Amino acid sequence: MRVLGVDPGLTRCGVGLVEGSPGRPCKLVHYEVVRSEPDLDLSLRLLNLDRRLAELVTEFQPESVAVERVFSQHNVRTVMGTAQAGAVAILAAARAGLPVQMYTPSEVKAAVSGNGQADKAQVTAMVTRLLRLEVAPKPADAADALALAICHVWRGGARERISAALRRTR
């Protein structure tokens, strides 16, 4: 299964693609950070993200998309921008007919490190180890996106198979 993980953000949106199956090591396909200037109009920032995600979906043909669920943050502006970027990722997936699963940061941390309270350095270290990379993916947004994709391969893949089996029995 090929999964596109998205760590949403307006200024820096982490994107990572991995290939794998539950219980097996994942393989790195691609990662990057989609950037936009904070002083640009919001509509242009979202459009920039939408265009790049559409290009990535076309180029890499993921089978599903995993997006970080916006969780409670104290800065309302940050939460709004993150939610808007997440919505763009969900829309890009829907436009391509891809299933989307959302995960909280603690679900992702627990999936890749065994600790739902792991810090960014621990998540990056585990992503590096799990993907058998010689160098850690940088910046942290990219590592977080790869962690989301790994989480989905291991957790969401099983969920999707169960859902598909249930649909076939109806």
C-alpha atoms as one frame of an Amber mdcrd trajectory, in Angstrom:
protein
   0.000   0.000   0.000   1.302   3.459  -0.920   0.258   6.195   1.513   0.580
   9.966   1.369   0.986  11.463   4.844   0.242  15.159   5.348   1.312  17.205
   8.370  -0.801  20.286   7.633   0.443  23.827   7.960   0.172  27.048   5.993
   3.792  28.171   6.140   5.241  24.640   6.138   3.151  21.603   5.178   5.008
  18.320   5.542   4.305  15.672   2.917   5.633  12.124   2.965   4.982   9.006
   0.916   5.774   5.490   2.022   5.006   2.042   0.720   4.386  -0.946   2.940
   1.992  -3.358   4.561   0.928  -3.906   8.175   3.604  -5.586  10.261   6.305
  -5.154   7.612   8.947  -2.457   7.223   7.893   0.524   5.131   9.915   1.940
   2.268  10.471   5.648   1.659   9.037   6.891  -1.630   9.288  10.688  -1.285
   9.131  13.559   1.169   9.136  17.331   1.027   7.789  20.439   2.679   5.381
  22.649   0.764   6.126  26.221   1.791   4.315  29.517   1.445   5.164  33.030
   2.523   3.247  34.234   5.587   2.569  37.635   3.988   0.790  36.136   0.952
  -2.991  36.266   0.788  -4.576  33.220   2.449  -6.339  32.166  -0.753  -3.012
  32.071  -2.630  -1.348  30.076   0.134  -4.118  27.487   0.075  -4.094  27.383
  -3.724  -0.320  26.795  -3.710  -0.784  23.858  -1.336  -3.689  22.451  -3.343
  -1.734  22.570  -6.609   1.322  20.866  -5.109  -0.718  18.129  -3.448  -2.535
  17.485  -6.742   0.846  17.186  -8.499   2.110  14.744  -5.860  -1.026  12.599
  -6.063  -0.707  12.453  -9.856   3.032  11.725  -9.780   3.150   9.137  -6.980
  -0.342   7.565  -7.171  -0.974   6.909  -3.452  -3.758   4.505  -2.522  -4.815
   6.520   0.511  -4.052   9.691   2.426  -3.358  10.175   6.147  -3.786  13.664
   7.590  -2.964  14.861  11.084  -6.127  15.756  12.968  -5.994  19.309  14.274
  -5.814  19.037  17.996  -6.349  21.694  20.650  -3.760  24.437  20.475  -3.749
  27.709  22.364  -3.196  30.001  19.370  -6.508  30.242  17.469  -4.830  31.693
  14.336  -2.430  28.747  14.205  -5.236  26.254  14.695  -7.302  27.886  11.923
  -4.418  27.848   9.450  -3.581  24.248  10.276  -7.240  23.236   9.900  -7.492
  25.048   6.558  -4.351  23.319   5.259  -5.711  19.981   6.490  -8.979  20.615
   4.654  -7.036  21.288   1.437  -5.285  17.902   1.848  -8.622  16.153   2.407
 -10.089  17.885  -0.638  -7.085  16.886  -2.796  -7.597  13.264  -1.733 -11.355
  13.396  -2.368 -10.797  14.949  -5.786  -8.556  11.993  -6.658 -11.056   9.480
  -5.240  -8.708   8.459  -2.429  -9.771   7.407   1.060  -8.632   9.688   3.891
  -7.914   8.782   7.483  -7.136  11.312  10.190  -4.900  10.636  13.189  -4.182
  12.643  16.313  -0.549  13.472  17.093  -0.578  11.039  20.038  -1.881   8.186
  17.816   0.949   8.791  15.362   3.587   9.030  18.094   2.352   5.806  19.681
   2.331   3.991  16.336   5.915   4.851  15.411   7.580   5.041  18.833   5.352
   3.152  21.237   4.946   6.354  23.260   2.029   8.714  22.628   3.963  11.477
  24.417   7.163  11.175  22.322   8.818  14.460  21.381   9.705  15.545  17.849
  13.298  14.284  18.156  12.095  10.817  19.193   9.574  10.666  16.328  12.228
  11.748  13.823  14.679   9.167  15.186  12.094   6.385  14.903  11.051   7.417
  11.384  14.727   7.365  10.384  15.165   3.903  11.901  11.882   2.462  10.597
  12.557   3.615   7.033  16.223   2.557   7.312  17.455   5.995   6.293  21.065
   7.057   6.705  20.066  10.672   7.375  17.030  11.910   9.274  14.353  13.616
   7.148  14.346  17.370   7.733  12.644  19.557   8.699  10.485  18.000  11.419
   7.347  18.649   9.324   8.600  16.131   6.752   9.426  13.559   9.431   5.957
  14.048  10.941   4.325  13.493   7.543   6.308  10.272   7.093   5.257   9.189
  10.601   1.613   9.767   9.609   2.052   7.628   6.499   3.737   4.829   8.485
   0.984   4.999  11.107  -1.639   4.621   8.402   0.093   1.683   6.739   0.262
  -0.145  10.047  -3.088   0.889  11.550  -5.245   2.190   8.733  -4.420  -0.582
   6.290  -6.097  -3.095   8.564  -9.062  -0.725   9.030  -9.498  -0.340   5.274
  -9.428  -4.119   4.691 -12.069  -4.669   7.379 -14.279  -1.931   5.871 -13.860
  -3.378   2.379 -14.778  -6.864   3.622 -17.880  -5.491   5.343 -18.938  -3.682
   2.166 -18.615  -6.925   0.169 -20.944  -8.764   2.564 -23.743  -6.218   2.162
